Short mmCIF file of C-alpha atoms and ligand atoms in Angstrom, two decimals:
data_model
loop_
_atom_site.label_atom_id
_atom_site.label_comp_id
_atom_site.label_asym_id
_atom_site.label_seq_id
_atom_site.Cartn_x
_atom_site.Cartn_y
_atom_site.Cartn_z
CA MET A 259 32.58 -17.82 2.15
CA PRO A 260 34.49 -16.01 -0.63
CA ALA A 261 36.33 -12.84 0.35
CA THR A 262 34.24 -9.69 -0.09
CA ARG A 263 35.62 -7.26 -2.62
CA ILE A 264 34.46 -3.75 -1.87
CA GLU A 265 35.48 -1.11 -4.36
CA THR A 266 36.50 2.08 -2.65
CA SER A 267 37.21 4.37 -5.54
CA GLN A 268 34.10 6.54 -5.24
CA ILE A 269 33.30 6.67 -1.55
CA GLU A 270 31.93 10.09 -0.77
CA GLY A 271 31.12 11.46 2.61
CA PRO A 272 30.34 9.88 5.99
CA GLU A 273 26.85 8.76 4.97
CA GLU A 274 28.21 6.72 2.08
CA GLU A 275 30.92 5.31 4.35
CA ALA A 276 28.29 4.21 6.87
CA ARG A 277 26.32 2.65 4.03
CA LEU A 278 29.34 0.73 2.77
CA SER A 279 30.17 -0.43 6.25
CA ALA A 280 26.58 -1.71 6.74
CA LEU A 281 26.89 -3.48 3.41
CA ALA A 282 30.22 -5.02 4.39
CA SER A 283 28.71 -6.39 7.61
CA THR A 284 26.31 -8.48 5.53
CA ARG A 285 29.22 -10.00 3.57
CA ILE A 286 26.87 -10.45 0.67
CA LEU A 287 29.03 -9.19 -2.18
CA ASP A 288 30.58 -11.77 -4.48
CA THR A 289 28.89 -14.69 -2.77
CA GLU A 290 27.40 -17.66 -4.57
CA ALA A 291 23.73 -17.89 -5.49
CA GLU A 292 21.46 -18.78 -2.55
CA SER A 293 18.06 -20.37 -2.80
CA SER A 294 16.47 -17.99 -0.28
CA PHE A 295 17.30 -14.91 -2.41
CA ASP A 296 16.45 -16.73 -5.63
CA ALA A 297 13.08 -17.58 -4.12
CA VAL A 298 12.33 -13.86 -3.75
CA THR A 299 13.26 -12.99 -7.34
CA ARG A 300 11.22 -15.93 -8.62
CA LEU A 301 8.26 -14.91 -6.48
CA CYS A 302 8.59 -11.37 -7.85
CA ALA A 303 8.70 -12.60 -11.43
CA GLU A 304 5.60 -14.71 -10.91
CA TYR A 305 3.65 -12.11 -9.00
CA PHE A 306 4.36 -9.21 -11.34
CA ARG A 307 4.70 -11.33 -14.48
CA ALA A 308 8.00 -9.49 -14.97
CA ASP A 309 10.32 -10.39 -17.81
CA THR A 310 13.42 -9.93 -15.72
CA VAL A 311 14.02 -9.39 -12.02
CA LEU A 312 17.33 -8.22 -10.59
CA LEU A 313 18.31 -8.16 -6.96
CA GLY A 314 21.57 -6.29 -6.57
CA PHE A 315 23.78 -4.51 -4.07
CA ALA A 316 26.01 -1.56 -4.75
CA ASP A 317 29.47 -0.81 -3.46
CA ALA A 318 31.29 2.36 -4.47
CA SER A 319 31.58 1.46 -8.13
CA ARG A 320 29.67 -1.72 -8.90
CA TYR A 321 26.05 -2.71 -8.90
CA TRP A 322 26.56 -6.37 -8.16
CA ILE A 323 23.73 -8.83 -8.80
CA LYS A 324 23.03 -11.39 -6.09
CA SER A 325 20.06 -12.99 -7.78
CA TYR A 326 18.37 -12.66 -11.14
CA TRP A 327 15.36 -14.15 -12.80
CA GLY A 328 14.97 -14.02 -16.56
CA GLU A 329 18.06 -12.50 -18.09
CA ALA A 330 21.38 -13.42 -16.49
CA VAL A 331 23.02 -10.18 -15.38
CA ARG A 332 26.00 -10.38 -13.03
CA GLU A 333 27.30 -6.88 -12.62
CA LEU A 334 26.75 -3.34 -13.91
CA PRO A 335 28.56 -0.10 -13.27
CA ARG A 336 26.99 1.61 -10.28
CA LYS A 337 27.08 4.92 -12.08
CA GLY A 338 23.93 5.26 -14.13
CA SER A 339 22.28 2.22 -12.54
CA VAL A 340 18.75 1.91 -11.22
CA PHE A 341 20.32 1.75 -7.78
CA GLU A 342 21.61 5.31 -8.10
CA ARG A 343 18.08 6.51 -8.87
CA VAL A 344 16.60 4.73 -5.85
CA LEU A 345 19.40 6.04 -3.61
CA ALA A 346 18.93 9.61 -4.85
CA GLN A 347 15.19 9.39 -4.30
CA ASP A 348 15.53 7.54 -0.97
CA GLY A 349 12.58 5.39 -1.96
CA PRO A 350 11.03 3.31 -4.71
CA VAL A 351 11.22 4.43 -8.31
CA VAL A 352 8.77 3.59 -11.08
CA VAL A 353 9.66 4.36 -14.68
CA PRO A 354 6.83 3.32 -17.02
CA ASP A 355 8.74 4.26 -20.14
CA ILE A 356 12.48 3.72 -20.07
CA SER A 357 13.03 5.54 -23.35
CA GLN A 358 12.62 8.68 -21.26
CA GLU A 359 15.71 7.65 -19.29
CA PRO A 360 18.49 7.49 -21.89
CA HIS A 361 21.25 7.59 -19.27
CA LEU A 362 20.18 4.50 -17.42
CA ASN A 363 22.52 1.49 -17.77
CA GLU A 364 19.72 -1.01 -17.53
CA GLY A 365 17.75 0.88 -20.15
CA ARG A 366 20.64 0.90 -22.58
CA MET A 367 21.30 -2.74 -21.94
CA ARG A 368 19.89 -4.69 -24.84
CA LEU A 369 19.13 -7.92 -23.10
CA ARG A 370 19.23 -11.13 -25.03
CA ARG A 371 15.53 -11.83 -25.07
CA MET A 372 14.03 -8.44 -24.55
CA ASP A 373 14.30 -4.72 -24.86
CA VAL A 374 13.75 -3.25 -21.45
CA ALA A 375 10.84 -0.84 -21.68
CA SER A 376 9.77 -0.20 -18.11
CA PHE A 377 10.89 -0.89 -14.59
CA ALA A 378 9.99 -0.48 -10.96
CA SER A 379 12.56 -0.69 -8.22
CA ALA A 380 12.32 -0.79 -4.44
CA PRO A 381 15.15 -0.22 -1.96
CA VAL A 382 16.61 -2.99 0.17
CA ARG A 383 17.57 -1.30 3.42
CA SER A 384 19.81 -2.15 6.34
CA ALA A 385 18.26 -2.33 9.81
CA GLU A 386 19.23 1.37 10.23
CA GLY A 387 17.43 2.29 7.03
CA ARG A 388 20.45 2.68 4.72
CA ILE A 389 19.90 1.61 1.15
CA LEU A 390 22.19 -1.31 0.40
CA GLY A 391 20.65 -2.54 -2.80
CA THR A 392 17.54 -2.70 -4.90
CA LEU A 393 14.98 -5.20 -6.06
CA THR A 394 13.94 -4.32 -9.59
CA ILE A 395 11.38 -5.72 -11.99
CA PHE A 396 11.76 -5.07 -15.71
CA GLY A 397 9.10 -5.41 -18.35
CA CYS A 398 9.38 -5.35 -22.10
CA GLU A 399 6.16 -3.42 -22.60
CA ALA A 400 5.92 0.19 -21.58
CA ARG A 401 3.27 0.40 -18.90
CA ARG A 402 1.33 3.53 -18.10
CA SER A 403 1.72 3.24 -14.38
CA MET A 404 1.99 0.85 -11.50
CA ALA A 405 -0.87 0.44 -9.05
CA LEU A 406 -0.11 1.59 -5.53
CA ASP A 407 -0.79 -1.80 -4.02
CA GLU A 408 1.54 -3.40 -6.57
CA LEU A 409 4.28 -0.99 -5.58
CA ARG A 410 3.67 -1.81 -1.94
CA MET A 411 3.97 -5.49 -2.80
CA LEU A 412 7.34 -4.84 -4.44
CA GLU A 413 8.45 -2.92 -1.35
CA SER A 414 7.33 -5.82 0.87
CA MET A 415 9.39 -8.19 -1.21
CA ALA A 416 12.41 -5.88 -0.87
CA GLU A 417 11.78 -5.90 2.89
CA MET A 418 11.83 -9.67 2.74
CA VAL A 419 15.31 -9.44 1.21
CA ALA A 420 16.31 -7.00 3.95
CA SER A 421 15.23 -9.54 6.58
CA LEU A 422 17.27 -12.25 4.85
CA LEU A 423 20.25 -9.89 4.92
CA GLU A 424 19.71 -9.11 8.57
CA LEU A 425 19.61 -12.81 9.36
CA ARG A 426 22.83 -13.25 7.43
CA ARG A 427 24.45 -10.39 9.33
CA LEU A 428 23.40 -11.81 12.68
CA ARG A 429 24.56 -15.24 11.62
CA ASN A 430 27.97 -13.84 10.65
CA ARG A 431 28.30 -11.98 13.91
CA PHE A 432 27.28 -14.83 16.12
CA LYS A 433 29.27 -17.37 14.23
CA ALA A 434 32.31 -15.24 14.95
CA GLN A 435 31.45 -14.58 18.59
CA ARG A 436 29.45 -17.47 20.01
CA PRO A 437 29.05 -20.20 17.44
CA ARG A 438 26.06 -21.83 19.12
CA GLN A 439 24.11 -18.68 19.92
CA SER A 440 20.86 -18.76 17.99
CA ARG A 441 18.50 -16.49 19.92
CA PRO A 442 19.02 -13.34 17.86
CA MET A 443 18.16 -15.30 14.76
CA VAL A 444 15.00 -16.49 16.39
CA GLU A 445 14.23 -12.89 17.40
CA ALA A 446 14.81 -11.69 13.85
CA LEU A 447 12.60 -14.45 12.50
CA ARG A 448 9.90 -13.47 14.92
CA LYS A 449 9.75 -10.05 13.28
CA TRP A 450 8.21 -11.67 10.24
CA PRO A 451 4.50 -11.76 10.22
CA SER A 452 3.46 -15.19 9.06
CA LYS A 453 0.11 -16.74 8.29
CA LEU A 454 0.20 -18.19 11.78
CA ASP A 455 0.75 -14.71 13.28
CA LEU A 456 -2.28 -13.42 11.40
CA ARG A 457 -4.38 -16.33 12.64
CA ARG A 458 -3.27 -15.68 16.19
CA ALA A 459 -3.84 -11.93 15.81
CA LEU A 460 -7.40 -12.61 14.74
CA ASP A 461 -8.04 -15.09 17.54
CA GLU A 462 -6.54 -12.76 20.11
CA ARG A 463 -8.44 -9.73 18.82
CA GLN A 464 -5.34 -7.76 17.89
CA PHE A 465 -6.96 -6.12 14.86
CA VAL A 466 -8.77 -2.81 15.28
CA LEU A 467 -10.58 -0.53 12.92
CA TYR A 468 -9.58 3.11 12.71
CA TYR A 469 -11.92 5.51 10.97
CA GLN A 470 -11.17 8.48 8.75
CA PRO A 471 -13.91 11.05 8.10
CA GLU A 472 -15.09 11.82 4.58
CA ILE A 473 -16.39 15.34 4.30
CA ASP A 474 -18.53 17.46 2.06
CA LEU A 475 -16.00 19.95 0.72
CA SER A 476 -18.45 22.84 0.55
CA THR A 477 -19.80 22.52 4.11
CA ARG A 478 -17.00 20.55 5.85
CA LYS A 479 -19.72 18.29 7.26
CA ILE A 480 -18.76 14.69 7.92
CA ILE A 481 -20.82 12.61 5.51
CA GLY A 482 -19.18 9.29 6.14
CA LEU A 483 -16.21 7.39 7.43
CA GLU A 484 -13.73 4.98 5.93
CA ALA A 485 -12.83 2.01 8.11
CA LEU A 486 -9.09 1.28 7.96
CA ILE A 487 -7.70 -1.76 9.68
CA ARG A 488 -4.70 -1.69 12.04
CA TRP A 489 -2.88 -4.52 13.75
CA THR A 490 -2.03 -3.78 17.38
CA HIS A 491 0.89 -6.13 17.72
CA PRO A 492 1.84 -6.86 21.35
CA GLU A 493 5.56 -6.27 20.64
CA ARG A 494 5.73 -4.25 17.46
CA GLY A 495 2.94 -1.79 18.22
CA LEU A 496 0.59 -0.52 15.55
CA ILE A 497 1.21 -2.18 12.18
CA SER A 498 -0.21 -0.52 9.09
CA PRO A 499 -2.32 -2.51 6.62
CA ALA A 500 0.29 -2.08 3.90
CA ASP A 501 2.54 -4.33 5.99
CA PHE A 502 0.18 -7.23 6.38
CA ILE A 503 -2.69 -7.03 3.87
CA PRO A 504 -0.51 -8.40 1.02
CA LEU A 505 0.46 -11.36 3.20
CA ALA A 506 -3.16 -11.79 4.28
CA GLU A 507 -4.15 -11.80 0.60
CA ASP A 508 -1.54 -14.35 -0.40
CA SER A 509 -2.21 -16.66 2.52
CA GLY A 510 -5.99 -16.51 2.22
CA MET A 511 -6.24 -15.04 5.72
CA ILE A 512 -7.80 -11.94 4.16
CA LEU A 513 -11.14 -13.80 4.11
CA PRO A 514 -11.54 -14.30 7.87
CA ILE A 515 -9.86 -10.93 8.57
CA GLY A 516 -12.15 -9.23 6.04
CA ASP A 517 -15.19 -10.92 7.57
CA TRP A 518 -14.16 -9.63 10.95
CA GLY A 519 -13.70 -6.10 9.55
CA LEU A 520 -17.11 -6.03 7.90
CA GLU A 521 -18.83 -7.39 10.97
CA GLU A 522 -17.00 -4.99 13.29
CA ALA A 523 -17.84 -1.98 11.08
CA CYS A 524 -21.54 -2.96 11.04
CA ARG A 525 -21.52 -3.39 14.80
CA GLN A 526 -19.89 0.01 15.23
CA ILE A 527 -22.42 1.71 12.95
CA LYS A 528 -25.20 0.21 15.05
CA GLU A 529 -23.58 1.48 18.23
CA TRP A 530 -23.07 5.01 16.86
CA CYS A 531 -26.69 5.19 15.76
CA HIS A 532 -27.92 3.80 19.02
CA ASP A 533 -26.20 6.69 20.84
CA ASP A 534 -27.48 9.28 18.35
CA PRO A 535 -30.10 8.31 15.73
CA THR A 536 -29.25 11.36 13.56
CA ARG A 537 -26.11 9.48 12.62
CA HIS A 538 -28.08 7.07 10.46
CA THR A 539 -27.23 9.25 7.44
CA LEU A 540 -23.54 8.45 7.81
CA ARG A 541 -22.06 5.95 5.39
CA VAL A 542 -19.23 3.80 6.69
CA CYS A 543 -17.04 2.35 3.97
CA VAL A 544 -15.09 -0.85 4.25
CA ASN A 545 -12.25 -1.84 1.91
CA LEU A 546 -12.61 -5.14 0.09
CA SER A 547 -9.53 -6.78 -1.34
CA ALA A 548 -9.55 -8.64 -4.64
CA ARG A 549 -9.82 -12.00 -3.00
CA GLN A 550 -12.78 -10.98 -0.89
CA PHE A 551 -14.47 -9.56 -3.93
CA SER A 552 -14.05 -12.68 -6.03
CA ARG A 553 -15.22 -15.00 -3.29
CA ASP A 554 -18.42 -16.93 -3.92
CA GLY A 555 -21.55 -15.66 -2.22
CA LEU A 556 -20.20 -12.21 -1.28
CA ALA A 557 -23.59 -10.51 -1.67
CA ASP A 558 -25.32 -13.19 0.44
CA HIS A 559 -22.67 -12.74 3.07
CA VAL A 560 -23.13 -8.96 3.15
CA GLU A 561 -26.90 -9.38 3.26
CA ALA A 562 -26.60 -11.72 6.24
CA LEU A 563 -24.32 -9.22 8.00
CA LEU A 564 -26.77 -6.38 7.43
CA ARG A 565 -29.62 -8.47 8.79
CA GLN A 566 -27.63 -9.65 11.77
CA SER A 567 -26.44 -6.15 12.76
CA GLY A 568 -29.77 -4.50 12.02
CA ILE A 569 -28.32 -1.57 10.08
CA SER A 570 -29.65 -0.21 6.82
CA SER A 571 -27.79 -1.03 3.62
CA ARG A 572 -27.53 2.71 2.94
CA GLN A 573 -25.20 2.97 5.90
CA LEU A 574 -22.61 0.66 4.38
CA GLY A 575 -20.22 1.31 1.50
CA LEU A 576 -17.81 -1.15 -0.07
CA GLU A 577 -14.57 0.07 -1.61
CA MET A 578 -12.76 -1.94 -4.22
CA THR A 579 -9.98 -1.20 -6.67
CA GLU A 580 -10.05 -1.56 -10.42
CA SER A 581 -7.73 -4.54 -10.17
CA SER A 582 -10.47 -6.51 -8.37
CA LEU A 583 -12.94 -5.89 -11.17
CA ILE A 584 -10.99 -6.09 -14.39
CA PRO A 585 -9.64 -9.65 -14.51
CA ASP A 586 -13.10 -11.17 -14.73
CA MET A 587 -15.46 -8.39 -15.78
CA ARG A 588 -18.47 -10.61 -16.37
CA THR A 589 -18.42 -12.02 -12.83
CA ALA A 590 -17.54 -8.59 -11.42
CA LEU A 591 -20.64 -7.14 -13.07
CA GLU A 592 -22.83 -9.85 -11.56
CA VAL A 593 -21.39 -9.37 -8.09
CA LEU A 594 -21.67 -5.58 -8.28
CA GLY A 595 -25.25 -5.99 -9.49
CA SER A 596 -26.22 -8.16 -6.52
CA LEU A 597 -24.52 -5.81 -4.06
CA ARG A 598 -26.27 -2.86 -5.68
CA ARG A 599 -29.63 -4.59 -5.32
CA LEU A 600 -28.96 -4.88 -1.60
CA GLY A 601 -28.64 -1.10 -1.51
CA VAL A 602 -25.05 -0.78 -0.31
CA SER A 603 -22.90 1.94 -1.91
CA LEU A 604 -20.13 0.83 -4.23
CA LEU A 605 -16.94 2.86 -4.39
CA MET A 606 -14.09 2.58 -6.86
CA ASP A 607 -10.98 3.11 -4.73
CA ASP A 608 -7.60 4.52 -5.84
CA PHE A 609 -9.04 5.48 -9.20
CA GLY A 610 -6.44 6.40 -11.77
CA THR A 611 -3.69 4.08 -10.57
CA GLY A 612 -4.87 0.93 -12.30
CA TYR A 613 -6.35 0.37 -15.69
CA SER A 614 -8.53 3.50 -15.63
CA SER A 615 -10.14 2.45 -18.82
CA LEU A 616 -12.97 4.81 -19.62
CA SER A 617 -14.52 2.12 -21.75
CA TYR A 618 -15.48 -0.08 -18.82
CA LEU A 619 -16.28 2.46 -16.13
CA HIS A 620 -19.73 3.33 -17.43
CA SER A 621 -20.75 -0.32 -17.48
CA PHE A 622 -20.06 -0.87 -13.80
CA PRO A 623 -22.81 0.12 -11.35
CA ILE A 624 -20.44 2.22 -9.24
CA ASP A 625 -21.78 5.03 -7.03
CA VAL A 626 -18.58 6.81 -6.12
CA ILE A 627 -15.14 7.26 -7.64
CA LYS A 628 -12.31 7.91 -5.20
CA ILE A 629 -9.48 9.83 -6.84
CA ASP A 630 -6.19 8.30 -5.81
CA ARG A 631 -4.16 10.44 -3.47
CA SER A 632 -1.11 10.34 -5.72
CA PHE A 633 -2.92 12.67 -8.15
CA VAL A 634 -4.27 14.88 -5.41
CA GLY A 635 -0.76 15.12 -3.94
CA ARG A 636 0.79 16.27 -7.22
CA MET A 637 -2.12 18.36 -8.39
CA THR A 638 -0.61 21.67 -7.42
CA GLU A 639 2.79 20.74 -8.82
CA GLY A 640 2.05 20.27 -12.48
CA ASP A 641 -0.48 20.51 -15.24
CA GLN A 642 -0.74 16.80 -15.92
CA PRO A 643 -1.97 15.58 -12.50
CA LEU A 644 -4.31 18.58 -12.36
CA GLN A 645 -5.68 17.67 -15.77
CA ILE A 646 -6.17 14.05 -14.67
CA VAL A 647 -8.10 15.16 -11.57
CA ARG A 648 -10.21 17.51 -13.68
CA THR A 649 -10.96 14.72 -16.15
CA ILE A 650 -11.94 12.25 -13.44
CA ILE A 651 -14.31 14.78 -11.87
CA GLU A 652 -15.86 15.53 -15.27
CA LEU A 653 -16.11 11.84 -16.09
CA ALA A 654 -17.90 11.15 -12.81
CA ARG A 655 -20.29 14.02 -13.46
CA VAL A 656 -21.20 12.66 -16.89
CA LEU A 657 -21.71 9.16 -15.48
CA GLY A 658 -23.76 10.46 -12.54
CA MET A 659 -21.28 9.24 -9.95
CA ASP A 660 -20.05 11.05 -6.84
CA VAL A 661 -16.35 11.84 -6.40
CA VAL A 662 -14.26 11.66 -3.26
CA ALA A 663 -10.73 13.05 -3.44
CA GLU A 664 -8.34 11.09 -1.24
CA GLY A 665 -5.27 12.39 0.56
CA ILE A 666 -6.06 16.11 0.83
CA GLU A 667 -3.22 17.52 2.87
CA THR A 668 -3.08 21.23 2.09
CA CYS A 669 -5.53 24.11 1.96
CA GLU A 670 -4.40 24.76 -1.59
CA GLN A 671 -5.46 21.26 -2.68
CA TYR A 672 -8.73 21.64 -0.79
CA HIS A 673 -9.67 24.91 -2.45
CA LEU A 674 -8.59 23.75 -5.86
CA LEU A 675 -10.66 20.56 -5.61
CA ARG A 676 -13.68 22.48 -4.46
CA ASP A 677 -13.27 24.88 -7.37
CA LEU A 678 -13.00 21.95 -9.76
CA GLY A 679 -16.40 20.76 -8.58
CA CYS A 680 -15.25 17.84 -6.44
CA ARG A 681 -17.95 17.40 -3.81
CA PHE A 682 -16.32 15.14 -1.27
CA GLY A 683 -12.87 14.56 0.17
CA GLN A 684 -10.81 13.03 2.90
CA GLY A 685 -7.28 13.62 4.05
CA PHE A 686 -4.94 14.57 6.82
CA LEU A 687 -5.95 18.23 6.42
CA PHE A 688 -9.33 17.39 7.91
CA ALA A 689 -8.61 14.33 10.02
CA ARG A 690 -6.31 11.35 10.09
CA PRO A 691 -7.65 7.84 10.51
CA MET A 692 -8.35 7.63 14.24
CA PRO A 693 -9.56 5.22 16.90
CA VAL A 694 -13.26 4.90 17.64
CA GLU A 695 -13.19 7.12 20.74
CA ASP A 696 -11.72 10.06 18.81
CA VAL A 697 -14.06 9.69 15.86
CA THR A 698 -16.99 9.50 18.23
CA LEU A 699 -15.94 12.92 19.54
CA LEU A 700 -15.86 14.31 16.02
CA LEU A 701 -19.31 12.86 15.32
CA SER A 702 -20.58 14.77 18.35
CA LEU A 703 -19.56 18.14 16.91
CA PRO A 704 -22.51 20.45 16.24
CA GLY A 705 -23.79 19.68 12.75
CA ARG A 706 -20.85 17.30 12.42
CA ILE A 707 -19.00 20.22 10.84
CA LEU A 708 -15.27 19.75 11.10
CA PRO A 709 -13.14 22.58 12.34
CA PHE A 710 -9.79 22.17 10.69
CA PRO A 711 -7.01 21.56 11.04
CA VAL A 712 -8.64 19.30 13.60
CA ASP A 713 -7.54 19.93 17.13
CA LEU A 714 -8.80 17.07 19.25
CA LYS A 715 -8.18 19.00 22.47
CA GLN A 716 -10.55 21.65 21.25
CA VAL A 717 -13.09 18.99 20.38
CA THR A 718 -12.88 17.64 23.91
CA VAL A 719 -13.59 21.11 25.31
CA LEU A 720 -16.58 21.53 23.04
CA ASN A 721 -17.91 18.17 24.14
CA PRO A 722 -16.92 17.72 27.77
CA ALA A 723 -19.13 14.64 28.12
P1 C2E B 998 -7.09 3.12 0.91
O1 C2E B 998 -8.36 2.38 0.98
O2 C2E B 998 -6.83 3.90 -0.32
O3 C2E B 998 -7.05 4.05 2.19
C1 C2E B 998 -6.56 5.34 2.22
C2 C2E B 998 -5.17 5.36 2.79
O4 C2E B 998 -4.68 6.69 2.67
C3 C2E B 998 -5.13 5.05 4.27
O5 C2E B 998 -3.90 4.37 4.52
C4 C2E B 998 -5.10 6.43 4.91
O6 C2E B 998 -4.48 6.46 6.17
C5 C2E B 998 -4.26 7.17 3.90
N1 C2E B 998 -4.53 8.60 3.92
C6 C2E B 998 -5.68 9.23 4.17
N2 C2E B 998 -5.55 10.56 4.05
C7 C2E B 998 -4.26 10.79 3.74
C8 C2E B 998 -3.50 11.97 3.50
O7 C2E B 998 -3.97 13.10 3.55
N3 C2E B 998 -2.19 11.79 3.18
C9 C2E B 998 -1.62 10.57 3.11
N4 C2E B 998 -0.33 10.50 2.82
N5 C2E B 998 -2.30 9.43 3.34
C10 C2E B 998 -3.62 9.54 3.64
P2 C2E B 998 -3.87 3.07 5.42
O8 C2E B 998 -4.83 3.17 6.55
O9 C2E B 998 -2.44 2.81 5.72
O10 C2E B 998 -4.43 1.97 4.46
C11 C2E B 998 -3.73 1.61 3.33
C12 C2E B 998 -4.53 0.68 2.47
O11 C2E B 998 -4.73 -0.58 3.10
C13 C2E B 998 -5.92 1.19 2.15
O12 C2E B 998 -5.85 2.13 1.12
C14 C2E B 998 -6.61 -0.08 1.77
O13 C2E B 998 -6.33 -0.41 0.43
C15 C2E B 998 -5.94 -1.12 2.65
N6 C2E B 998 -6.82 -1.42 3.79
C16 C2E B 998 -7.02 -0.72 4.92
N7 C2E B 998 -7.91 -1.33 5.71
C17 C2E B 998 -8.32 -2.44 5.04
C18 C2E B 998 -9.25 -3.50 5.33
O14 C2E B 998 -9.93 -3.53 6.37
N8 C2E B 998 -9.39 -4.49 4.40
C19 C2E B 998 -8.68 -4.47 3.24
N9 C2E B 998 -8.86 -5.48 2.36
N10 C2E B 998 -7.80 -3.50 2.93
C20 C2E B 998 -7.62 -2.50 3.82
MG1 MG B 999 -10.13 2.76 0.59
MG1 MG B 1000 -7.70 4.70 -1.68
#
């Protein structure tokens, strides 16, 4: 392995020293190309249809490129690089229009085949969470924004790189200490969820549904619940959907997992109503991913589930994102039409993050628009997000659709949304997604009116049974 050259001219502070030392332990700098890293950049390029992908690591002065796809870039000054932005932000960075970033090296770089116009970059972290490098996709067209699930996908790919690095670090260490020791590598590999893990998780009933209440903002009454899947991994504990849904999508496992989720939600609705028939007015919403939505016979499948569980179609809602509908609008319209005829509610999830084209929205038979939480979160910080929220609410009113604001975390956001005429909302301010037992307690509250912030202990006292 070639000697690692770490520049030390700009090391600042103990945190940066710890970062550089973590980087040095990977011995990644100045190494040859490796197919495993190239596979990630290629995968990124294909998935995001990016013009150029750069995977790089930064020492004190250089941003050194381990793998590229598209334009060949080997090294850039660290100062003014995308890496610096990600490090400063301690998280992913999305810049839809690079002309707004005149100081960025990569932006100034006039690449051979393209003018960089936009980029998104996710951190590659050490096992301790220190940012060692970044995985960045560049496009030559300025994009308005990047969908949340796309950003998550980019972050997952950066995590994949981090796992490769960790393997490399372990390999280095154990080569030096005990050349034949391979267990830690096996352990590290086992951290990866694979298609097989998902299959096993399903067979061994490791998936559970959590539920988050949706409330009427004027009365604080629970009007419905959103089912959100969790993976209770025997070793890794609770794994969030962001960490396995993309893999489930890519591997096709989303179909059996999604079937399970729908069936489980219907079963749970039946059970809740059996215990208290007044709950039949509640609508439980299940998220459908793009692949589930575009599968043949979705409406027949949902119809069979409704029949089998004996619940009314009014009790079920299906949430999908714009990205599921747009690629094939004609088919999407047919599918939505058949689902609508069944009587289930149709919700447009994460609205505002995708295409958000006003020209198509009115043609889809959607009942509810869910305003993405990124807008709700920034609503009190600036005029633009506030204006977007206002516009979405107005748009929904004109189209006769309901609006649910996602991700309400503060009283200020709550009051503002109510004043803007948003009828429904969900968010940590009212209740987090919670296991069935806890939600059942909330559903037993008089009038199903949520006290908030929700104190489950108090709920238990109110409902000693
Ligand atoms: P989503 O459908 O937009 O779900 C809302 C997400 O926002 C949930 O994340 C929820 O925990 C989170 N959230 C709710 N209120 C707040 C808040 O006030 N602040 C913040 N910061 N977050 C809030 P979760 O459960 O991690 O789910 C993430 C995504 O995974 C979901 O986004 C959905 O797209 C997907 N997902 C979840 N369950 C399923 C499923 O059963 N099937 C499929 N296909 N996708 C699922
Ligand atoms: Mg949702
Ligand atoms: Mg959402």
